[in-house]
C-alpha cells in the first residue's frame, strides 16, 4: 500500500483505472518490480536467473467494471472507455507466457493478478501480475489466481489440489499471496487444512476424452447475483451422483460421484444452471477439468462448501440438459 501511495505522483496514468476498480498496468508493473527485488534479496534459488522472456507493448480499450456494477448501458455519457498499454510477456518463440508447475515460485492471486491476464475481464491477456513477476525475476512462476474472495478462494484451490494428490507446493521456495486490501476487513479467513495425499497413478474414474453421463444433482452453491460483484462471468461447481455413462469411458464403480464445473453467469446474465435444484436429473457432456483449468479456472468460481466434494474428480460441463 505504501508503494501504491508513492506512485500516485509518479505515474501519469494514475494508480487505478478511471472506470474500473483495478490498478493500471504501470502500477502493477511497479509492484511486480519491487516484489521481484524483495524476493531476490531474501530467497536463494536453485540456479541463476536465465528465463528468456520478452515484453511486447499492446494497446487495449475497455469500459471497466464500474459500468457493469451500475448496470449502465454502453452508450451512457458518464463513464467513458479507457485505453491502456499492456506489456504482454512472451516466450522466445513468441508464444504467450504460461504458468510452470515446476517453478520455485507460486503466486496466489485474485482479480488484481488476473485483470490483464484473463481475457474475459475485458483488459487483454498475457500481461498480468504473474507474467510481470516472471519477467522481472527471469524465472518461471506457477500461478493459482481466481477472481473474488482472495482471502479464501486460492487457499481452497491449493487445499483441493493437495487432497487430490496434486502437490502444488512441491519444489517451491516462495509463495506470494496477493489479495485486495478489502479482504483484511471483509474476507473469509476461516482455516483450511492443507493435507497432502498421495496421487494414484491413474486417478479413479478420470477420462481423457469427452464423456456423456446421466446424473442426479446432489448439491450446489447459491448462484451469484448479477451486478452484485465486479465480475460479469462466473463458474459454479455441481456435486452430482452419476447414474449411467452413455458415451465414453468412466469407471462408475470406482467413483460414483463427481464435481462438474459449468458457467452460471455470462456477461452479467444468469445461465440455466442457476435454476438447478438438488434432486434434478441431468444429462452432462463432460471434459476433463485439468487441461481446461487455465482457460476457465481463474473466473469467479463458486464451490461446494463440503471439502470432501472438492476431492472428487473434477470435470467441465460442455453441455447440460435437465431431464426432469
PDB file of C-alpha atoms in Angstrom:
ATOM      1  CA  UNK A   1       0.000   0.000   0.000  1.00  0.00           C
ATOM      2  CA  UNK A   2       2.859   2.399   0.745  1.00  0.00           C
ATOM      3  CA  UNK A   3       4.251   1.750  -2.717  1.00  0.00           C
ATOM      4  CA  UNK A   4       0.915   2.493  -4.388  1.00  0.00           C
ATOM      5  CA  UNK A   5       0.578   5.750  -2.424  1.00  0.00           C
ATOM      6  CA  UNK A   6       4.079   6.785  -3.507  1.00  0.00           C
ATOM      7  CA  UNK A   7       3.245   6.060  -7.154  1.00  0.00           C
ATOM      8  CA  UNK A   8       0.300   8.481  -7.221  1.00  0.00           C
ATOM      9  CA  UNK A   9       2.528  11.405  -8.121  1.00  0.00           C
ATOM     10  CA  UNK A  10       4.887   9.411 -10.343  1.00  0.00           C
ATOM     11  CA  UNK A  11       2.521   7.753 -12.829  1.00  0.00           C
ATOM     12  CA  UNK A  12       0.785   9.962 -15.413  1.00  0.00           C
ATOM     13  CA  UNK A  13      -1.746   7.165 -15.986  1.00  0.00           C
ATOM     14  CA  UNK A  14      -2.566   7.023 -12.279  1.00  0.00           C
ATOM     15  CA  UNK A  15      -2.580   4.047  -9.930  1.00  0.00           C
ATOM     16  CA  UNK A  16      -6.135   2.888 -10.655  1.00  0.00           C
ATOM     17  CA  UNK A  17      -8.144   2.716 -13.859  1.00  0.00           C
ATOM     18  CA  UNK A  18     -10.616   5.559 -14.432  1.00  0.00           C
ATOM     19  CA  UNK A  19     -13.694   3.327 -14.855  1.00  0.00           C
ATOM     20  CA  UNK A  20     -12.578   0.142 -13.120  1.00  0.00           C
ATOM     21  CA  UNK A  21     -11.799  -0.922  -9.547  1.00  0.00           C
ATOM     22  CA  UNK A  22      -8.389  -2.394 -10.506  1.00  0.00           C
ATOM     23  CA  UNK A  23      -4.925  -0.936 -10.913  1.00  0.00           C
ATOM     24  CA  UNK A  24      -3.346   0.423 -14.078  1.00  0.00           C
ATOM     25  CA  UNK A  25      -0.686  -1.559 -15.975  1.00  0.00           C
ATOM     26  CA  UNK A  26       2.162   0.769 -14.832  1.00  0.00           C
ATOM     27  CA  UNK A  27       1.130   0.430 -11.177  1.00  0.00           C
ATOM     28  CA  UNK A  28       1.037  -3.351 -11.484  1.00  0.00           C
ATOM     29  CA  UNK A  29       4.428  -3.458 -13.222  1.00  0.00           C
ATOM     30  CA  UNK A  30       5.953  -1.284 -10.493  1.00  0.00           C
ATOM     31  CA  UNK A  31       4.622  -3.630  -7.807  1.00  0.00           C
ATOM     32  CA  UNK A  32       5.993  -6.635  -9.719  1.00  0.00           C
ATOM     33  CA  UNK A  33       9.413  -4.988  -9.983  1.00  0.00           C
ATOM     34  CA  UNK A  34       9.563  -4.135  -6.261  1.00  0.00           C
ATOM     35  CA  UNK A  35       8.312  -7.596  -5.356  1.00  0.00           C
ATOM     36  CA  UNK A  36      10.992  -9.185  -7.534  1.00  0.00           C
ATOM     37  CA  UNK A  37      13.707  -7.124  -5.823  1.00  0.00           C
ATOM     38  CA  UNK A  38      12.412  -8.201  -2.404  1.00  0.00           C
ATOM     39  CA  UNK A  39      12.373 -11.878  -3.411  1.00  0.00           C
ATOM     40  CA  UNK A  40      15.884 -11.699  -4.847  1.00  0.00           C
ATOM     41  CA  UNK A  41      17.196 -10.290  -1.549  1.00  0.00           C
ATOM     42  CA  UNK A  42      15.570 -12.954   0.617  1.00  0.00           C
ATOM     43  CA  UNK A  43      15.319 -16.175  -1.394  1.00  0.00           C
ATOM     44  CA  UNK A  44      18.135 -18.441  -2.594  1.00  0.00           C
ATOM     45  CA  UNK A  45      17.009 -20.247  -5.743  1.00  0.00           C
ATOM     46  CA  UNK A  46      18.487 -23.413  -7.198  1.00  0.00           C
ATOM     47  CA  UNK A  47      20.130 -21.758 -10.166  1.00  0.00           C
ATOM     48  CA  UNK A  48      20.811 -18.445 -11.893  1.00  0.00           C
ATOM     49  CA  UNK A  49      18.029 -16.421 -13.462  1.00  0.00           C
ATOM     50  CA  UNK A  50      18.058 -17.249 -17.152  1.00  0.00           C
ATOM     51  CA  UNK A  51      14.468 -17.430 -18.463  1.00  0.00           C
ATOM     52  CA  UNK A  52      14.391 -15.603 -21.798  1.00  0.00           C
ATOM     53  CA  UNK A  53      11.091 -13.757 -21.525  1.00  0.00           C
ATOM     54  CA  UNK A  54      10.266 -10.762 -23.724  1.00  0.00           C
ATOM     55  CA  UNK A  55       7.700  -7.989 -23.327  1.00  0.00           C
ATOM     56  CA  UNK A  56       5.664  -6.572 -26.189  1.00  0.00           C
ATOM     57  CA  UNK A  57       3.524  -3.442 -25.932  1.00  0.00           C
ATOM     58  CA  UNK A  58      -0.147  -3.749 -26.848  1.00  0.00           C
ATOM     59  CA  UNK A  59      -2.972  -1.198 -26.551  1.00  0.00           C
ATOM     60  CA  UNK A  60      -6.442  -2.170 -25.412  1.00  0.00           C
ATOM     61  CA  UNK A  61      -9.610  -0.166 -24.779  1.00  0.00           C
ATOM     62  CA  UNK A  62     -12.055  -1.213 -22.068  1.00  0.00           C
ATOM     63  CA  UNK A  63     -15.168   0.061 -20.307  1.00  0.00           C
ATOM     64  CA  UNK A  64     -14.404  -1.177 -16.800  1.00  0.00           C
ATOM     65  CA  UNK A  65     -16.352  -2.994 -14.103  1.00  0.00           C
ATOM     66  CA  UNK A  66     -17.954   0.138 -12.615  1.00  0.00           C
ATOM     67  CA  UNK A  67     -20.167   0.341 -15.694  1.00  0.00           C
ATOM     68  CA  UNK A  68     -21.167  -3.297 -15.189  1.00  0.00           C
ATOM     69  CA  UNK A  69     -21.945  -2.924 -11.484  1.00  0.00           C
ATOM     70  CA  UNK A  70     -24.076   0.182 -12.067  1.00  0.00           C
ATOM     71  CA  UNK A  71     -25.864  -1.672 -14.892  1.00  0.00           C
ATOM     72  CA  UNK A  72     -25.483   1.294 -17.201  1.00  0.00           C
ATOM     73  CA  UNK A  73     -25.866   0.957 -20.982  1.00  0.00           C
ATOM     74  CA  UNK A  74     -22.691   1.044 -23.034  1.00  0.00           C
ATOM     75  CA  UNK A  75     -23.783   4.300 -24.742  1.00  0.00           C
ATOM     76  CA  UNK A  76     -24.167   6.213 -21.454  1.00  0.00           C
ATOM     77  CA  UNK A  77     -22.183   9.504 -21.259  1.00  0.00           C
ATOM     78  CA  UNK A  78     -20.867   9.296 -17.690  1.00  0.00           C
ATOM     79  CA  UNK A  79     -18.184   6.598 -17.824  1.00  0.00           C
ATOM     80  CA  UNK A  80     -16.066   6.766 -20.948  1.00  0.00           C
ATOM     81  CA  UNK A  81     -13.918   3.938 -22.232  1.00  0.00           C
ATOM     82  CA  UNK A  82     -10.221   3.990 -21.415  1.00  0.00           C
ATOM     83  CA  UNK A  83      -7.213   2.913 -23.452  1.00  0.00           C
ATOM     84  CA  UNK A  84      -4.183   1.435 -21.703  1.00  0.00           C
ATOM     85  CA  UNK A  85      -0.885  -0.017 -22.874  1.00  0.00           C
ATOM     86  CA  UNK A  86      -0.051  -3.528 -21.729  1.00  0.00           C
ATOM     87  CA  UNK A  87       3.337  -5.209 -21.597  1.00  0.00           C
ATOM     88  CA  UNK A  88       2.496  -8.723 -22.767  1.00  0.00           C
ATOM     89  CA  UNK A  89       5.063 -11.314 -21.709  1.00  0.00           C
ATOM     90  CA  UNK A  90       6.047 -13.903 -24.292  1.00  0.00           C
ATOM     91  CA  UNK A  91       8.486 -16.756 -24.718  1.00  0.00           C
ATOM     92  CA  UNK A  92      11.389 -16.532 -27.203  1.00  0.00           C
ATOM     93  CA  UNK A  93       9.297 -18.282 -29.867  1.00  0.00           C
ATOM     94  CA  UNK A  94       6.554 -15.663 -29.492  1.00  0.00           C
ATOM     95  CA  UNK A  95       4.158 -17.919 -27.573  1.00  0.00           C
ATOM     96  CA  UNK A  96       2.269 -16.418 -24.650  1.00  0.00           C
ATOM     97  CA  UNK A  97       3.661 -16.913 -21.143  1.00  0.00           C
ATOM     98  CA  UNK A  98       2.109 -19.788 -19.211  1.00  0.00           C
ATOM     99  CA  UNK A  99       2.415 -20.857 -15.555  1.00  0.00           C
ATOM    100  CA  UNK A 100       5.019 -23.516 -14.831  1.00  0.00           C
ATOM    101  CA  UNK A 101       4.022 -26.102 -12.173  1.00  0.00           C
ATOM    102  CA  UNK A 102       7.721 -26.950 -11.702  1.00  0.00           C
ATOM    103  CA  UNK A 103       8.637 -23.346 -10.837  1.00  0.00           C
ATOM    104  CA  UNK A 104      10.133 -22.494  -7.445  1.00  0.00           C
ATOM    105  CA  UNK A 105       7.692 -19.586  -7.079  1.00  0.00           C
ATOM    106  CA  UNK A 106       3.922 -19.915  -6.613  1.00  0.00           C
ATOM    107  CA  UNK A 107       1.678 -16.857  -6.901  1.00  0.00           C
ATOM    108  CA  UNK A 108      -1.726 -16.970  -5.231  1.00  0.00           C
ATOM    109  CA  UNK A 109      -3.850 -14.102  -6.504  1.00  0.00           C
ATOM    110  CA  UNK A 110      -7.279 -12.649  -7.188  1.00  0.00           C
ATOM    111  CA  UNK A 111      -8.654 -10.349  -9.887  1.00  0.00           C
ATOM    112  CA  UNK A 112      -5.758  -7.920  -9.403  1.00  0.00           C
ATOM    113  CA  UNK A 113      -3.498 -10.683 -10.708  1.00  0.00           C
ATOM    114  CA  UNK A 114      -5.985 -11.590 -13.450  1.00  0.00           C
ATOM    115  CA  UNK A 115      -7.044  -8.164 -14.724  1.00  0.00           C
ATOM    116  CA  UNK A 116      -4.512  -8.138 -17.610  1.00  0.00           C
ATOM    117  CA  UNK A 117      -4.133 -11.914 -17.828  1.00  0.00           C
ATOM    118  CA  UNK A 118      -7.713 -13.166 -18.167  1.00  0.00           C
ATOM    119  CA  UNK A 119      -9.118 -12.011 -21.486  1.00  0.00           C
ATOM    120  CA  UNK A 120     -12.710 -12.377 -20.263  1.00  0.00           C
ATOM    121  CA  UNK A 121     -12.199  -9.448 -17.871  1.00  0.00           C
ATOM    122  CA  UNK A 122     -12.022  -7.115 -20.855  1.00  0.00           C
ATOM    123  CA  UNK A 123      -8.480  -5.792 -20.434  1.00  0.00           C
ATOM    124  CA  UNK A 124      -6.405  -8.174 -22.527  1.00  0.00           C
ATOM    125  CA  UNK A 125      -4.227 -11.149 -21.677  1.00  0.00           C
ATOM    126  CA  UNK A 126      -0.632 -12.301 -21.133  1.00  0.00           C
ATOM    127  CA  UNK A 127       0.200  -9.208 -19.088  1.00  0.00           C
ATOM    128  CA  UNK A 128      -0.919  -9.979 -15.520  1.00  0.00           C
ATOM    129  CA  UNK A 129       0.963  -9.875 -12.237  1.00  0.00           C
ATOM    130  CA  UNK A 130       2.398 -13.391 -12.558  1.00  0.00           C
ATOM    131  CA  UNK A 131       3.636 -12.597 -16.063  1.00  0.00           C
ATOM    132  CA  UNK A 132       5.337  -9.380 -14.905  1.00  0.00           C
ATOM    133  CA  UNK A 133       6.896 -11.087 -11.877  1.00  0.00           C
ATOM    134  CA  UNK A 134       8.300 -13.853 -14.088  1.00  0.00           C
ATOM    135  CA  UNK A 135       9.750 -11.248 -16.454  1.00  0.00           C
ATOM    136  CA  UNK A 136      11.359  -9.230 -13.642  1.00  0.00           C
ATOM    137  CA  UNK A 137      12.862 -12.304 -11.984  1.00  0.00           C
ATOM    138  CA  UNK A 138      13.758 -14.026 -15.276  1.00  0.00           C
ATOM    139  CA  UNK A 139      12.379 -17.187 -13.740  1.00  0.00           C
ATOM    140  CA  UNK A 140       9.310 -19.368 -14.294  1.00  0.00           C
ATOM    141  CA  UNK A 141       6.354 -18.817 -11.969  1.00  0.00           C
ATOM    142  CA  UNK A 142       3.411 -21.045 -11.076  1.00  0.00           C
ATOM    143  CA  UNK A 143       0.027 -19.396 -10.537  1.00  0.00           C
ATOM    144  CA  UNK A 144      -3.305 -20.001  -8.807  1.00  0.00           C
ATOM    145  CA  UNK A 145      -5.406 -16.890  -9.432  1.00  0.00           C
ATOM    146  CA  UNK A 146      -9.192 -16.777  -9.015  1.00  0.00           C
ATOM    147  CA  UNK A 147     -11.420 -13.716  -9.243  1.00  0.00           C
ATOM    148  CA  UNK A 148     -13.053 -12.613  -5.977  1.00  0.00           C
ATOM    149  CA  UNK A 149     -12.670 -13.867  -2.410  1.00  0.00           C
ATOM    150  CA  UNK A 150      -8.887 -13.528  -2.377  1.00  0.00           C
ATOM    151  CA  UNK A 151      -8.636 -14.388   1.313  1.00  0.00           C
ATOM    152  CA  UNK A 152     -10.193 -17.799   0.756  1.00  0.00           C
ATOM    153  CA  UNK A 153     -10.549 -18.934  -2.870  1.00  0.00           C
ATOM    154  CA  UNK A 154      -6.894 -19.582  -3.689  1.00  0.00           C
ATOM    155  CA  UNK A 155      -6.289 -21.310  -0.335  1.00  0.00           C
ATOM    156  CA  UNK A 156      -9.264 -23.543  -1.048  1.00  0.00           C
ATOM    157  CA  UNK A 157      -7.927 -24.340  -4.526  1.00  0.00           C
ATOM    158  CA  UNK A 158      -4.476 -25.154  -3.145  1.00  0.00           C
ATOM    159  CA  UNK A 159      -6.013 -27.406  -0.477  1.00  0.00           C
ATOM    160  CA  UNK A 160      -8.203 -29.161  -3.067  1.00  0.00           C
ATOM    161  CA  UNK A 161      -5.188 -29.854  -5.278  1.00  0.00           C
ATOM    162  CA  UNK A 162      -3.283 -31.308  -2.326  1.00  0.00           C
ATOM    163  CA  UNK A 163      -6.226 -33.523  -1.372  1.00  0.00           C
ATOM    164  CA  UNK A 164      -6.445 -34.797  -4.964  1.00  0.00           C
ATOM    165  CA  UNK A 165      -2.764 -35.722  -4.848  1.00  0.00           C
ATOM    166  CA  UNK A 166      -1.552 -32.753  -6.919  1.00  0.00           C
ATOM    167  CA  UNK A 167       1.117 -31.119  -4.743  1.00  0.00           C
ATOM    168  CA  UNK A 168       1.321 -27.515  -5.940  1.00  0.00           C
ATOM    169  CA  UNK A 169       3.868 -26.780  -3.171  1.00  0.00           C
ATOM    170  CA  UNK A 170       6.413 -29.390  -4.314  1.00  0.00           C
ATOM    171  CA  UNK A 171       9.757 -27.734  -5.010  1.00  0.00           C
ATOM    172  CA  UNK A 172       8.537 -24.247  -4.079  1.00  0.00           C
ATOM    173  CA  UNK A 173      10.947 -21.828  -2.415  1.00  0.00           C
ATOM    174  CA  UNK A 174       8.484 -18.968  -2.022  1.00  0.00           C
ATOM    175  CA  UNK A 175       4.722 -18.436  -2.124  1.00  0.00           C
ATOM    176  CA  UNK A 176       3.485 -14.941  -2.986  1.00  0.00           C
ATOM    177  CA  UNK A 177      -0.077 -14.235  -1.839  1.00  0.00           C
ATOM    178  CA  UNK A 178      -1.772 -11.260  -3.462  1.00  0.00           C
ATOM    179  CA  UNK A 179      -5.243 -10.210  -2.349  1.00  0.00           C
ATOM    180  CA  UNK A 180      -7.243  -6.971  -2.350  1.00  0.00           C
ATOM    181  CA  UNK A 181      -6.919  -4.805   0.763  1.00  0.00           C
ATOM    182  CA  UNK A 182     -10.678  -5.056   1.405  1.00  0.00           C
ATOM    183  CA  UNK A 183     -10.162  -8.731   2.304  1.00  0.00           C
ATOM    184  CA  UNK A 184      -8.481  -7.616   5.543  1.00  0.00           C
ATOM    185  CA  UNK A 185     -11.847  -6.226   6.659  1.00  0.00           C
ATOM    186  CA  UNK A 186     -14.436  -8.458   4.993  1.00  0.00           C
ATOM    187  CA  UNK A 187     -12.553 -11.521   3.741  1.00  0.00           C
ATOM    188  CA  UNK A 188     -13.239 -15.143   4.645  1.00  0.00           C
ATOM    189  CA  UNK A 189     -10.279 -16.137   6.818  1.00  0.00           C
ATOM    190  CA  UNK A 190     -11.558 -19.436   8.187  1.00  0.00           C
ATOM    191  CA  UNK A 191      -8.780 -22.043   8.487  1.00  0.00           C
ATOM    192  CA  UNK A 192      -8.295 -24.526   5.668  1.00  0.00           C
ATOM    193  CA  UNK A 193      -6.176 -27.613   6.413  1.00  0.00           C
ATOM    194  CA  UNK A 194      -3.503 -28.316   3.812  1.00  0.00           C
ATOM    195  CA  UNK A 195      -3.430 -32.105   3.826  1.00  0.00           C
ATOM    196  CA  UNK A 196      -1.313 -33.766   1.180  1.00  0.00           C
ATOM    197  CA  UNK A 197      -2.465 -37.101  -0.211  1.00  0.00           C
ATOM    198  CA  UNK A 198      -0.539 -39.437  -2.450  1.00  0.00           C
ATOM    199  CA  UNK A 199      -1.695 -39.316  -6.041  1.00  0.00           C
ATOM    200  CA  UNK A 200      -2.854 -42.521  -7.663  1.00  0.00           C
ATOM    201  CA  UNK A 201      -1.043 -43.440 -10.858  1.00  0.00           C
ATOM    202  CA  UNK A 202      -4.329 -43.247 -12.711  1.00  0.00           C
ATOM    203  CA  UNK A 203      -6.922 -41.220 -10.773  1.00  0.00           C
ATOM    204  CA  UNK A 204     -10.150 -43.163 -10.287  1.00  0.00           C
ATOM    205  CA  UNK A 205     -12.770 -42.516 -12.916  1.00  0.00           C
ATOM    206  CA  UNK A 206     -10.802 -39.910 -14.852  1.00  0.00           C
ATOM    207  CA  UNK A 207     -11.305 -39.999 -18.611  1.00  0.00           C
ATOM    208  CA  UNK A 208      -9.008 -38.243 -21.042  1.00  0.00           C
ATOM    209  CA  UNK A 209     -11.787 -37.708 -23.593  1.00  0.00           C
ATOM    210  CA  UNK A 210     -15.336 -36.373 -23.590  1.00  0.00           C
ATOM    211  CA  UNK A 211     -17.931 -38.456 -21.793  1.00  0.00           C
ATOM    212  CA  UNK A 212     -21.714 -38.210 -21.556  1.00  0.00           C
ATOM    213  CA  UNK A 213     -23.387 -39.188 -18.287  1.00  0.00           C
ATOM    214  CA  UNK A 214     -26.803 -39.110 -16.731  1.00  0.00           C
ATOM    215  CA  UNK A 215     -26.630 -37.940 -13.137  1.00  0.00           C
ATOM    216  CA  UNK A 216     -28.594 -36.582 -10.205  1.00  0.00           C
ATOM    217  CA  UNK A 217     -27.687 -33.196  -8.741  1.00  0.00           C
ATOM    218  CA  UNK A 218     -26.796 -33.654  -5.062  1.00  0.00           C
ATOM    219  CA  UNK A 219     -25.873 -30.068  -4.271  1.00  0.00           C
ATOM    220  CA  UNK A 220     -24.525 -26.729  -5.492  1.00  0.00           C
ATOM    221  CA  UNK A 221     -23.664 -23.317  -4.009  1.00  0.00           C
ATOM    222  CA  UNK A 222     -26.062 -20.395  -4.293  1.00  0.00           C
ATOM    223  CA  UNK A 223     -25.761 -18.708  -7.701  1.00  0.00           C
ATOM    224  CA  UNK A 224     -24.324 -15.174  -7.893  1.00  0.00           C
ATOM    225  CA  UNK A 225     -26.445 -12.028  -8.155  1.00  0.00           C
ATOM    226  CA  UNK A 226     -25.696 -10.241 -11.460  1.00  0.00           C
ATOM    227  CA  UNK A 227     -24.192  -6.831 -10.848  1.00  0.00           C
ATOM    228  CA  UNK A 228     -23.513  -7.528  -7.164  1.00  0.00           C
ATOM    229  CA  UNK A 229     -19.848  -8.324  -7.809  1.00  0.00           C
ATOM    230  CA  UNK A 230     -17.435  -6.655 -10.252  1.00  0.00           C
ATOM    231  CA  UNK A 231     -17.224  -9.768 -12.426  1.00  0.00           C
ATOM    232  CA  UNK A 232     -19.530 -10.445 -15.353  1.00  0.00           C
ATOM    233  CA  UNK A 233     -18.712 -14.164 -15.650  1.00  0.00           C
ATOM    234  CA  UNK A 234     -18.850 -16.931 -13.049  1.00  0.00           C
ATOM    235  CA  UNK A 235     -18.374 -20.710 -12.848  1.00  0.00           C
ATOM    236  CA  UNK A 236     -20.213 -22.964 -10.387  1.00  0.00           C
ATOM    237  CA  UNK A 237     -19.340 -26.429  -9.075  1.00  0.00           C
ATOM    238  CA  UNK A 238     -22.084 -29.065  -9.226  1.00  0.00           C
ATOM    239  CA  UNK A 239     -21.903 -32.110  -6.943  1.00  0.00           C
ATOM    240  CA  UNK A 240     -23.532 -34.916  -8.926  1.00  0.00           C
ATOM    241  CA  UNK A 241     -24.127 -38.630  -8.482  1.00  0.00           C
ATOM    242  CA  UNK A 242     -23.600 -40.499 -11.760  1.00  0.00           C
ATOM    243  CA  UNK A 243     -26.401 -42.907 -12.675  1.00  0.00           C
ATOM    244  CA  UNK A 244     -25.118 -44.125 -16.027  1.00  0.00           C
ATOM    245  CA  UNK A 245     -22.488 -43.462 -18.687  1.00  0.00           C
ATOM    246  CA  UNK A 246     -23.971 -43.179 -22.166  1.00  0.00           C
ATOM    247  CA  UNK A 247     -20.750 -42.327 -24.021  1.00  0.00           C
ATOM    248  CA  UNK A 248     -17.050 -42.589 -23.267  1.00  0.00           C
ATOM    249  CA  UNK A 249     -15.023 -44.322 -20.579  1.00  0.00           C
ATOM    250  CA  UNK A 250     -15.738 -43.658 -16.914  1.00  0.00           C
ATOM    251  CA  UNK A 251     -15.314 -46.090 -14.016  1.00  0.00           C
ATOM    252  CA  UNK A 252     -18.687 -45.642 -12.341  1.00  0.00           C
ATOM    253  CA  UNK A 253     -17.956 -48.274  -9.714  1.00  0.00           C
ATOM    254  CA  UNK A 254     -14.693 -46.626  -8.645  1.00  0.00           C
ATOM    255  CA  UNK A 255     -16.211 -43.178  -8.306  1.00  0.00           C
ATOM    256  CA  UNK A 256     -19.985 -42.834  -8.436  1.00  0.00           C
ATOM    257  CA  UNK A 257     -19.881 -39.093  -7.694  1.00  0.00           C
ATOM    258  CA  UNK A 258     -18.048 -36.225  -9.391  1.00  0.00           C
ATOM    259  CA  UNK A 259     -17.630 -32.471  -9.372  1.00  0.00           C
ATOM    260  CA  UNK A 260     -18.810 -30.784 -12.586  1.00  0.00           C
ATOM    261  CA  UNK A 261     -17.991 -27.137 -13.323  1.00  0.00           C
ATOM    262  CA  UNK A 262     -20.278 -25.126 -15.600  1.00  0.00           C
ATOM    263  CA  UNK A 263     -20.935 -21.487 -16.491  1.00  0.00           C
ATOM    264  CA  UNK A 264     -23.538 -19.992 -14.151  1.00  0.00           C
ATOM    265  CA  UNK A 265     -23.209 -16.361 -15.305  1.00  0.00           C
ATOM    266  CA  UNK A 266     -22.072 -14.862 -18.604  1.00  0.00           C
ATOM    267  CA  UNK A 267     -21.932 -11.136 -19.327  1.00  0.00           C
ATOM    268  CA  UNK A 268     -23.866 -10.463 -16.098  1.00  0.00           C
ATOM    269  CA  UNK A 269     -26.752 -12.743 -17.123  1.00  0.00           C
ATOM    270  CA  UNK A 270     -27.505 -15.986 -15.299  1.00  0.00           C
ATOM    271  CA  UNK A 271     -27.380 -19.205 -17.310  1.00  0.00           C
ATOM    272  CA  UNK A 272     -29.908 -22.082 -16.978  1.00  0.00           C
ATOM    273  CA  UNK A 273     -27.532 -23.687 -14.452  1.00  0.00           C
ATOM    274  CA  UNK A 274     -28.587 -21.034 -11.922  1.00  0.00           C
ATOM    275  CA  UNK A 275     -32.103 -22.543 -11.867  1.00  0.00           C
ATOM    276  CA  UNK A 276     -30.983 -26.076 -10.982  1.00  0.00           C
ATOM    277  CA  UNK A 277     -32.202 -27.695  -7.777  1.00  0.00           C
ATOM    278  CA  UNK A 278     -30.924 -30.742  -5.847  1.00  0.00           C
ATOM    279  CA  UNK A 279     -32.630 -33.934  -6.949  1.00  0.00           C
ATOM    280  CA  UNK A 280     -32.909 -32.968 -10.611  1.00  0.00           C
ATOM    281  CA  UNK A 281     -31.698 -35.480 -13.177  1.00  0.00           C
ATOM    282  CA  UNK A 282     -29.230 -34.174 -15.714  1.00  0.00           C
ATOM    283  CA  UNK A 283     -27.521 -35.211 -18.906  1.00  0.00           C
ATOM    284  CA  UNK A 284     -23.961 -33.846 -18.947  1.00  0.00           C
ATOM    285  CA  UNK A 285     -21.350 -33.791 -21.693  1.00  0.00           C
ATOM    286  CA  UNK A 286     -18.080 -33.582 -19.784  1.00  0.00           C
ATOM    287  CA  UNK A 287     -14.412 -32.917 -20.484  1.00  0.00           C
ATOM    288  CA  UNK A 288     -11.528 -33.452 -18.016  1.00  0.00           C
ATOM    289  CA  UNK A 289     -11.030 -30.318 -15.947  1.00  0.00           C
ATOM    290  CA  UNK A 290      -7.257 -30.249 -15.674  1.00  0.00           C
ATOM    291  CA  UNK A 291      -6.466 -29.412 -19.343  1.00  0.00           C
ATOM    292  CA  UNK A 292      -9.131 -26.669 -19.187  1.00  0.00           C
ATOM    293  CA  UNK A 293      -8.203 -25.194 -15.796  1.00  0.00           C
ATOM    294  CA  UNK A 294      -6.046 -22.485 -17.389  1.00  0.00           C
ATOM    295  CA  UNK A 295      -8.993 -21.404 -19.571  1.00  0.00           C
ATOM    296  CA  UNK A 296     -11.821 -21.442 -17.009  1.00  0.00           C
ATOM    297  CA  UNK A 297     -10.279 -21.831 -13.568  1.00  0.00           C
ATOM    298  CA  UNK A 298      -9.477 -18.156 -12.894  1.00  0.00           C
ATOM    299  CA  UNK A 299     -13.016 -16.856 -13.295  1.00  0.00           C
ATOM    300  CA  UNK A 300     -15.110 -16.138 -10.215  1.00  0.00           C
ATOM    301  CA  UNK A 301     -15.811 -19.678  -9.037  1.00  0.00           C
ATOM    302  CA  UNK A 302     -18.468 -20.850  -6.597  1.00  0.00           C
ATOM    303  CA  UNK A 303     -17.563 -24.150  -4.951  1.00  0.00           C
ATOM    304  CA  UNK A 304     -19.479 -26.586  -2.704  1.00  0.00           C
ATOM    305  CA  UNK A 305     -18.775 -25.997   0.978  1.00  0.00           C
ATOM    306  CA  UNK A 306     -18.031 -29.654   1.738  1.00  0.00           C
ATOM    307  CA  UNK A 307     -14.248 -30.183   1.451  1.00  0.00           C
ATOM    308  CA  UNK A 308     -14.843 -33.864   0.687  1.00  0.00           C
ATOM    309  CA  UNK A 309     -16.680 -32.861  -2.502  1.00  0.00           C
ATOM    310  CA  UNK A 310     -13.573 -30.971  -3.633  1.00  0.00           C
ATOM    311  CA  UNK A 311     -11.684 -34.275  -3.529  1.00  0.00           C
ATOM    312  CA  UNK A 312     -13.894 -35.722  -6.264  1.00  0.00           C
ATOM    313  CA  UNK A 313     -12.657 -35.929  -9.829  1.00  0.00           C
ATOM    314  CA  UNK A 314     -13.415 -32.571 -11.500  1.00  0.00           C
ATOM    315  CA  UNK A 315     -14.864 -32.151 -14.988  1.00  0.00           C
ATOM    316  CA  UNK A 316     -16.015 -29.286 -17.200  1.00  0.00           C
ATOM    317  CA  UNK A 317     -19.615 -29.477 -18.434  1.00  0.00           C
ATOM    318  CA  UNK A 318     -19.695 -28.547 -22.113  1.00  0.00           C
ATOM    319  CA  UNK A 319     -23.457 -29.128 -22.220  1.00  0.00           C
ATOM    320  CA  UNK A 320     -26.071 -29.567 -19.518  1.00  0.00           C
ATOM    321  CA  UNK A 321     -29.623 -30.781 -20.159  1.00  0.00           C
ATOM    322  CA  UNK A 322     -32.319 -31.115 -17.493  1.00  0.00           C
ATOM    323  CA  UNK A 323     -34.102 -34.457 -17.860  1.00  0.00           C
ATOM    324  CA  UNK A 324     -36.998 -33.759 -15.490  1.00  0.00           C
TER     325      UNK A 324
END
